[in-house]
Amino acid sequence: DGNGRWAKKRGLPRKAGHAVGAETFRRIATYCKNLGMDYLTVYAFSTENWKRSDEEVGAIMGLLENYLHESIEKMEKDRIRLKILGDTTALSPAIQGLIDKTDAIAARLPGCFQANVCLNYGGRDEIVRAVNRFAAEHPGETITEAAMAEYLDTAGIPDPDLIIRTGGEYRISNFLMWESAYSELYFTDVLWPDFSEKDIDKAVAEYRHRDRRFGGVKA
């Protein structure tokens, strides 16, 4: 979070902040891969972000389209799987086509580091879509937690151990609401475009000192 504020502080248009934020994602994803992490998930565009100006939404979608083109060219070389999470049906046909191509390439990279990008994503919307899909395929049946997990956008992806919120906001803003039940939360005032490898190290160091009990009591 904080792309727009980063740009405003520098007298730049908001789209400039999103451009730098996209570069931050590329850099942080590579760093997390090199640290030996298996997954990184970023919240790129929420279901609520459509309320922003047409100019800003267009700029974000343009950056996304460019990133998808680059990923198609680099995924196999970089050994990074890209996965888009969210309701992609509302996206342009061009972007949907690029997502299909990245999915096909990702299928050829089992076991590689995976970067998940939440696009047109909302935690509540994800849960509603999952329940509706289950109900359509299993009419009259009662859904269970295990079944629910299979119908989420994150099916097959472990729940996040650590959620980092940048930009000085102290809420998760509809992000991975089902999956974050026992995630550790880390908040920082650093704006996303300024977020660095050192900031990742700091967050991970604090996470390692957390006592994770998952609702139980340690002996």
PDB file of C-alpha atoms in Angstrom:
ATOM      1  CA  ASP A   1       0.000   0.000   0.000  1.00  0.00           C
ATOM      2  CA  GLY A   2       1.106   3.583  -0.494  1.00  0.00           C
ATOM      3  CA  ASN A   3       1.817   3.898  -4.220  1.00  0.00           C
ATOM      4  CA  GLY A   4      -0.392   6.968  -4.562  1.00  0.00           C
ATOM      5  CA  ARG A   5       0.956   8.648  -1.433  1.00  0.00           C
ATOM      6  CA  TRP A   6       4.514   7.934  -2.562  1.00  0.00           C
ATOM      7  CA  ALA A   7       3.816   9.747  -5.835  1.00  0.00           C
ATOM      8  CA  LYS A   8       1.995  12.654  -4.172  1.00  0.00           C
ATOM      9  CA  LYS A   9       4.930  13.307  -1.831  1.00  0.00           C
ATOM     10  CA  ARG A  10       7.107  13.733  -4.918  1.00  0.00           C
ATOM     11  CA  GLY A  11       4.665  15.827  -6.915  1.00  0.00           C
ATOM     12  CA  LEU A  12       4.093  13.003  -9.382  1.00  0.00           C
ATOM     13  CA  PRO A  13       0.872  11.529 -10.810  1.00  0.00           C
ATOM     14  CA  ARG A  14      -0.478   8.483  -8.991  1.00  0.00           C
ATOM     15  CA  LYS A  15       0.306   6.249 -11.954  1.00  0.00           C
ATOM     16  CA  ALA A  16       4.009   6.981 -11.401  1.00  0.00           C
ATOM     17  CA  GLY A  17       3.710   5.460  -7.938  1.00  0.00           C
ATOM     18  CA  HIS A  18       2.092   2.349  -9.388  1.00  0.00           C
ATOM     19  CA  ALA A  19       4.922   2.019 -11.918  1.00  0.00           C
ATOM     20  CA  VAL A  20       7.559   2.138  -9.178  1.00  0.00           C
ATOM     21  CA  GLY A  21       5.428  -0.214  -7.080  1.00  0.00           C
ATOM     22  CA  ALA A  22       5.453  -2.737  -9.927  1.00  0.00           C
ATOM     23  CA  GLU A  23       9.256  -2.610  -9.995  1.00  0.00           C
ATOM     24  CA  THR A  24       9.287  -3.135  -6.232  1.00  0.00           C
ATOM     25  CA  PHE A  25       7.231  -6.293  -6.693  1.00  0.00           C
ATOM     26  CA  ARG A  26       9.692  -7.662  -9.256  1.00  0.00           C
ATOM     27  CA  ARG A  27      12.629  -6.952  -6.957  1.00  0.00           C
ATOM     28  CA  ILE A  28      11.004  -8.315  -3.791  1.00  0.00           C
ATOM     29  CA  ALA A  29       9.791 -11.458  -5.576  1.00  0.00           C
ATOM     30  CA  THR A  30      13.324 -12.234  -6.727  1.00  0.00           C
ATOM     31  CA  TYR A  31      14.680 -11.597  -3.231  1.00  0.00           C
ATOM     32  CA  CYS A  32      12.095 -13.858  -1.587  1.00  0.00           C
ATOM     33  CA  LYS A  33      12.910 -16.588  -4.103  1.00  0.00           C
ATOM     34  CA  ASN A  34      16.608 -16.261  -3.300  1.00  0.00           C
ATOM     35  CA  LEU A  35      15.828 -16.482   0.428  1.00  0.00           C
ATOM     36  CA  GLY A  36      14.316 -19.902  -0.190  1.00  0.00           C
ATOM     37  CA  MET A  37      10.666 -18.970   0.261  1.00  0.00           C
ATOM     38  CA  ASP A  38       8.115 -21.004  -1.668  1.00  0.00           C
ATOM     39  CA  TYR A  39       5.342 -18.430  -2.122  1.00  0.00           C
ATOM     40  CA  LEU A  40       4.806 -14.673  -2.215  1.00  0.00           C
ATOM     41  CA  THR A  41       1.334 -13.164  -2.585  1.00  0.00           C
ATOM     42  CA  VAL A  42       0.750  -9.473  -3.346  1.00  0.00           C
ATOM     43  CA  TYR A  43      -2.494  -7.506  -3.368  1.00  0.00           C
ATOM     44  CA  ALA A  44      -2.304  -5.647  -6.683  1.00  0.00           C
ATOM     45  CA  PHE A  45      -5.927  -4.621  -7.351  1.00  0.00           C
ATOM     46  CA  SER A  46      -8.968  -5.165  -5.167  1.00  0.00           C
ATOM     47  CA  THR A  47     -12.615  -5.495  -6.100  1.00  0.00           C
ATOM     48  CA  GLU A  48     -13.052  -2.057  -4.513  1.00  0.00           C
ATOM     49  CA  ASN A  49     -10.320  -0.408  -6.594  1.00  0.00           C
ATOM     50  CA  TRP A  50     -12.674  -0.072  -9.573  1.00  0.00           C
ATOM     51  CA  LYS A  51     -14.027   2.984  -7.721  1.00  0.00           C
ATOM     52  CA  ARG A  52     -10.856   4.896  -8.575  1.00  0.00           C
ATOM     53  CA  SER A  53     -10.619   7.195 -11.589  1.00  0.00           C
ATOM     54  CA  ASP A  54     -10.698   5.684 -15.066  1.00  0.00           C
ATOM     55  CA  GLU A  55      -7.218   7.097 -15.650  1.00  0.00           C
ATOM     56  CA  GLU A  56      -5.744   5.385 -12.607  1.00  0.00           C
ATOM     57  CA  VAL A  57      -7.489   2.063 -13.284  1.00  0.00           C
ATOM     58  CA  GLY A  58      -6.312   2.196 -16.887  1.00  0.00           C
ATOM     59  CA  ALA A  59      -2.740   2.855 -15.768  1.00  0.00           C
ATOM     60  CA  ILE A  60      -2.812  -0.098 -13.372  1.00  0.00           C
ATOM     61  CA  MET A  61      -4.228  -2.413 -16.026  1.00  0.00           C
ATOM     62  CA  GLY A  62      -1.605  -1.237 -18.489  1.00  0.00           C
ATOM     63  CA  LEU A  63       1.159  -2.033 -16.005  1.00  0.00           C
ATOM     64  CA  LEU A  64      -0.379  -5.427 -15.384  1.00  0.00           C
ATOM     65  CA  GLU A  65      -0.556  -6.196 -19.098  1.00  0.00           C
ATOM     66  CA  ASN A  66       3.104  -5.236 -19.517  1.00  0.00           C
ATOM     67  CA  TYR A  67       4.068  -7.385 -16.537  1.00  0.00           C
ATOM     68  CA  LEU A  68       2.222 -10.385 -17.936  1.00  0.00           C
ATOM     69  CA  HIS A  69       3.977  -9.981 -21.289  1.00  0.00           C
ATOM     70  CA  GLU A  70       7.344  -9.857 -19.506  1.00  0.00           C
ATOM     71  CA  SER A  71       6.460 -12.864 -17.370  1.00  0.00           C
ATOM     72  CA  ILE A  72       5.590 -14.945 -20.422  1.00  0.00           C
ATOM     73  CA  GLU A  73       9.092 -14.238 -21.743  1.00  0.00           C
ATOM     74  CA  LYS A  74      10.964 -14.724 -18.443  1.00  0.00           C
ATOM     75  CA  MET A  75       9.103 -17.261 -16.285  1.00  0.00           C
ATOM     76  CA  GLU A  76      10.973 -20.335 -17.456  1.00  0.00           C
ATOM     77  CA  LYS A  77      14.368 -18.614 -17.348  1.00  0.00           C
ATOM     78  CA  ASP A  78      13.776 -17.107 -13.897  1.00  0.00           C
ATOM     79  CA  ARG A  79      12.101 -20.290 -12.583  1.00  0.00           C
ATOM     80  CA  ILE A  80       9.243 -18.242 -11.103  1.00  0.00           C
ATOM     81  CA  ARG A  81       5.653 -19.444 -11.427  1.00  0.00           C
ATOM     82  CA  LEU A  82       3.055 -16.683 -11.741  1.00  0.00           C
ATOM     83  CA  LYS A  83      -0.495 -17.234 -10.500  1.00  0.00           C
ATOM     84  CA  ILE A  84      -3.322 -14.698 -10.738  1.00  0.00           C
ATOM     85  CA  LEU A  85      -5.886 -14.860  -7.923  1.00  0.00           C
ATOM     86  CA  GLY A  86      -9.280 -13.174  -8.096  1.00  0.00           C
ATOM     87  CA  ASP A  87     -12.298 -12.835 -10.364  1.00  0.00           C
ATOM     88  CA  THR A  88     -10.643 -12.594 -13.758  1.00  0.00           C
ATOM     89  CA  THR A  89     -13.961 -12.577 -15.643  1.00  0.00           C
ATOM     90  CA  ALA A  90     -14.194  -8.790 -15.207  1.00  0.00           C
ATOM     91  CA  LEU A  91     -10.809  -8.204 -16.859  1.00  0.00           C
ATOM     92  CA  SER A  92     -10.262  -7.369 -20.509  1.00  0.00           C
ATOM     93  CA  PRO A  93     -10.081 -10.229 -23.033  1.00  0.00           C
ATOM     94  CA  ALA A  94      -6.452  -9.291 -23.712  1.00  0.00           C
ATOM     95  CA  ILE A  95      -5.470  -9.665 -20.062  1.00  0.00           C
ATOM     96  CA  GLN A  96      -7.477 -12.882 -19.714  1.00  0.00           C
ATOM     97  CA  GLY A  97      -5.601 -14.290 -22.692  1.00  0.00           C
ATOM     98  CA  LEU A  98      -2.251 -13.394 -21.143  1.00  0.00           C
ATOM     99  CA  ILE A  99      -3.286 -15.033 -17.872  1.00  0.00           C
ATOM    100  CA  ASP A 100      -4.121 -18.224 -19.776  1.00  0.00           C
ATOM    101  CA  LYS A 101      -0.617 -18.174 -21.266  1.00  0.00           C
ATOM    102  CA  THR A 102       1.088 -17.658 -17.889  1.00  0.00           C
ATOM    103  CA  ASP A 103      -0.998 -20.504 -16.434  1.00  0.00           C
ATOM    104  CA  ALA A 104       0.208 -22.802 -19.205  1.00  0.00           C
ATOM    105  CA  ILE A 105       3.843 -21.888 -18.569  1.00  0.00           C
ATOM    106  CA  ALA A 106       3.431 -22.237 -14.790  1.00  0.00           C
ATOM    107  CA  ALA A 107       2.170 -25.783 -15.307  1.00  0.00           C
ATOM    108  CA  ARG A 108       5.598 -26.607 -16.749  1.00  0.00           C
ATOM    109  CA  LEU A 109       7.388 -25.310 -13.644  1.00  0.00           C
ATOM    110  CA  PRO A 110       6.316 -27.584 -10.776  1.00  0.00           C
ATOM    111  CA  GLY A 111       8.109 -27.005  -7.496  1.00  0.00           C
ATOM    112  CA  CYS A 112       9.408 -23.553  -8.449  1.00  0.00           C
ATOM    113  CA  PHE A 113       8.931 -20.393  -6.402  1.00  0.00           C
ATOM    114  CA  GLN A 114       5.401 -19.062  -6.950  1.00  0.00           C
ATOM    115  CA  ALA A 115       4.409 -15.405  -7.074  1.00  0.00           C
ATOM    116  CA  ASN A 116       0.664 -14.933  -6.589  1.00  0.00           C
ATOM    117  CA  VAL A 117      -0.872 -11.659  -7.745  1.00  0.00           C
ATOM    118  CA  CYS A 118      -4.326 -10.799  -6.382  1.00  0.00           C
ATOM    119  CA  LEU A 119      -6.172  -9.013  -9.170  1.00  0.00           C
ATOM    120  CA  ASN A 120      -9.803  -7.928  -8.984  1.00  0.00           C
ATOM    121  CA  TYR A 121      -9.656  -9.767  -5.691  1.00  0.00           C
ATOM    122  CA  GLY A 122     -11.609  -9.402  -2.455  1.00  0.00           C
ATOM    123  CA  GLY A 123     -11.589 -11.850   0.416  1.00  0.00           C
ATOM    124  CA  ARG A 124     -15.361 -11.755   0.835  1.00  0.00           C
ATOM    125  CA  ASP A 125     -15.907 -12.067  -2.904  1.00  0.00           C
ATOM    126  CA  GLU A 126     -13.583 -15.077  -3.011  1.00  0.00           C
ATOM    127  CA  ILE A 127     -15.597 -16.827  -0.292  1.00  0.00           C
ATOM    128  CA  VAL A 128     -18.918 -16.089  -2.024  1.00  0.00           C
ATOM    129  CA  ARG A 129     -17.613 -17.356  -5.366  1.00  0.00           C
ATOM    130  CA  ALA A 130     -16.255 -20.507  -3.716  1.00  0.00           C
ATOM    131  CA  VAL A 131     -19.555 -21.268  -1.981  1.00  0.00           C
ATOM    132  CA  ASN A 132     -21.521 -20.668  -5.179  1.00  0.00           C
ATOM    133  CA  ARG A 133     -19.271 -22.998  -7.172  1.00  0.00           C
ATOM    134  CA  PHE A 134     -19.572 -25.696  -4.528  1.00  0.00           C
ATOM    135  CA  ALA A 135     -23.364 -25.341  -4.405  1.00  0.00           C
ATOM    136  CA  ALA A 136     -23.611 -25.577  -8.192  1.00  0.00           C
ATOM    137  CA  GLU A 137     -21.535 -28.761  -8.287  1.00  0.00           C
ATOM    138  CA  HIS A 138     -22.913 -30.355  -5.105  1.00  0.00           C
ATOM    139  CA  PRO A 139     -26.582 -29.318  -4.793  1.00  0.00           C
ATOM    140  CA  GLY A 140     -28.081 -30.096  -1.410  1.00  0.00           C
ATOM    141  CA  GLU A 141     -24.748 -30.980   0.200  1.00  0.00           C
ATOM    142  CA  THR A 142     -23.269 -29.252   3.246  1.00  0.00           C
ATOM    143  CA  ILE A 143     -19.952 -27.562   2.652  1.00  0.00           C
ATOM    144  CA  THR A 144     -17.044 -28.350   4.984  1.00  0.00           C
ATOM    145  CA  GLU A 145     -13.843 -26.444   5.689  1.00  0.00           C
ATOM    146  CA  ALA A 146     -11.873 -28.964   3.643  1.00  0.00           C
ATOM    147  CA  ALA A 147     -14.277 -28.673   0.712  1.00  0.00           C
ATOM    148  CA  MET A 148     -14.248 -24.879   0.987  1.00  0.00           C
ATOM    149  CA  ALA A 149     -10.477 -24.794   0.650  1.00  0.00           C
ATOM    150  CA  GLU A 150     -10.718 -26.680  -2.637  1.00  0.00           C
ATOM    151  CA  TYR A 151     -12.971 -24.023  -4.179  1.00  0.00           C
ATOM    152  CA  LEU A 152     -11.005 -20.941  -3.132  1.00  0.00           C
ATOM    153  CA  ASP A 153      -8.732 -19.081  -5.543  1.00  0.00           C
ATOM    154  CA  THR A 154      -5.855 -20.335  -3.390  1.00  0.00           C
ATOM    155  CA  ALA A 155      -6.708 -24.044  -3.736  1.00  0.00           C
ATOM    156  CA  GLY A 156      -3.491 -26.019  -3.433  1.00  0.00           C
ATOM    157  CA  ILE A 157      -1.571 -23.071  -1.972  1.00  0.00           C
ATOM    158  CA  PRO A 158      -0.605 -23.124   1.736  1.00  0.00           C
ATOM    159  CA  ASP A 159      -2.125 -20.487   4.006  1.00  0.00           C
ATOM    160  CA  PRO A 160       0.237 -17.531   4.474  1.00  0.00           C
ATOM    161  CA  ASP A 161       2.542 -17.662   7.482  1.00  0.00           C
ATOM    162  CA  LEU A 162       3.151 -13.910   7.488  1.00  0.00           C
ATOM    163  CA  ILE A 163       1.146 -10.977   6.132  1.00  0.00           C
ATOM    164  CA  ILE A 164       3.011  -7.682   5.728  1.00  0.00           C
ATOM    165  CA  ARG A 165       0.978  -4.479   5.434  1.00  0.00           C
ATOM    166  CA  THR A 166       2.929  -1.481   4.202  1.00  0.00           C
ATOM    167  CA  GLY A 167       2.016   2.197   4.191  1.00  0.00           C
ATOM    168  CA  GLY A 168       1.110   2.671   7.851  1.00  0.00           C
ATOM    169  CA  GLU A 169      -2.347   1.080   7.630  1.00  0.00           C
ATOM    170  CA  TYR A 170      -3.385  -1.278  10.444  1.00  0.00           C
ATOM    171  CA  ARG A 171      -5.946  -3.529   8.764  1.00  0.00           C
ATOM    172  CA  ILE A 172      -5.936  -6.357   6.240  1.00  0.00           C
ATOM    173  CA  SER A 173      -8.463  -4.684   3.903  1.00  0.00           C
ATOM    174  CA  ASN A 174     -10.353  -7.744   2.670  1.00  0.00           C
ATOM    175  CA  PHE A 175      -7.147  -9.669   1.898  1.00  0.00           C
ATOM    176  CA  LEU A 176      -7.141 -13.490   2.108  1.00  0.00           C
ATOM    177  CA  MET A 177      -9.788 -13.437   4.817  1.00  0.00           C
ATOM    178  CA  TRP A 178     -10.264 -17.209   4.898  1.00  0.00           C
ATOM    179  CA  GLU A 179      -6.594 -18.071   4.480  1.00  0.00           C
ATOM    180  CA  SER A 180      -5.252 -15.598   7.061  1.00  0.00           C
ATOM    181  CA  ALA A 181      -7.034 -17.131  10.074  1.00  0.00           C
ATOM    182  CA  TYR A 182      -3.722 -17.911  11.786  1.00  0.00           C
ATOM    183  CA  SER A 183      -1.308 -15.753   9.823  1.00  0.00           C
ATOM    184  CA  GLU A 184       1.077 -13.528  11.724  1.00  0.00           C
ATOM    185  CA  LEU A 185       0.548  -9.836  10.935  1.00  0.00           C
ATOM    186  CA  TYR A 186       3.344  -7.303  10.490  1.00  0.00           C
ATOM    187  CA  PHE A 187       2.688  -3.601   9.949  1.00  0.00           C
ATOM    188  CA  THR A 188       5.178  -1.019   8.714  1.00  0.00           C
ATOM    189  CA  ASP A 189       4.993   2.682   7.851  1.00  0.00           C
ATOM    190  CA  VAL A 190       7.223   2.142   4.813  1.00  0.00           C
ATOM    191  CA  LEU A 191       5.359   2.893   1.576  1.00  0.00           C
ATOM    192  CA  TRP A 192       5.367   0.015  -0.890  1.00  0.00           C
ATOM    193  CA  PRO A 193       7.536   1.725  -3.559  1.00  0.00           C
ATOM    194  CA  ASP A 194      10.204   2.244  -0.857  1.00  0.00           C
ATOM    195  CA  PHE A 195       9.928  -1.290   0.532  1.00  0.00           C
ATOM    196  CA  SER A 196      13.351  -2.919   0.389  1.00  0.00           C
ATOM    197  CA  GLU A 197      15.149  -6.174   0.945  1.00  0.00           C
ATOM    198  CA  LYS A 198      16.136  -4.890   4.388  1.00  0.00           C
ATOM    199  CA  ASP A 199      12.452  -4.399   5.202  1.00  0.00           C
ATOM    200  CA  ILE A 200      11.783  -8.031   4.267  1.00  0.00           C
ATOM    201  CA  ASP A 201      14.646  -9.113   6.515  1.00  0.00           C
ATOM    202  CA  LYS A 202      13.231  -7.075   9.396  1.00  0.00           C
ATOM    203  CA  ALA A 203       9.738  -8.541   8.990  1.00  0.00           C
ATOM    204  CA  VAL A 204      11.044 -12.100   8.745  1.00  0.00           C
ATOM    205  CA  ALA A 205      13.265 -11.608  11.801  1.00  0.00           C
ATOM    206  CA  GLU A 206      10.276 -10.478  13.866  1.00  0.00           C
ATOM    207  CA  TYR A 207       8.165 -13.348  12.539  1.00  0.00           C
ATOM    208  CA  ARG A 208      10.762 -15.841  13.709  1.00  0.00           C
ATOM    209  CA  HIS A 209      10.352 -14.560  17.264  1.00  0.00           C
ATOM    210  CA  ARG A 210       6.566 -15.016  17.251  1.00  0.00           C
ATOM    211  CA  ASP A 211       5.072 -17.858  19.305  1.00  0.00           C
ATOM    212  CA  ARG A 212       2.589 -19.521  16.934  1.00  0.00           C
ATOM    213  CA  ARG A 213       0.116 -21.732  18.811  1.00  0.00           C
ATOM    214  CA  PHE A 214      -2.743 -21.987  16.268  1.00  0.00           C
ATOM    215  CA  GLY A 215      -5.322 -21.807  19.065  1.00  0.00           C
ATOM    216  CA  GLY A 216      -3.604 -24.396  21.241  1.00  0.00           C
ATOM    217  CA  VAL A 217      -1.378 -24.201  24.301  1.00  0.00           C
ATOM    218  CA  LYS A 218       2.226 -25.306  24.248  1.00  0.00           C
ATOM    219  CA  ALA A 219       3.317 -27.668  27.007  1.00  0.00           C
TER     220      ALA A 219
END
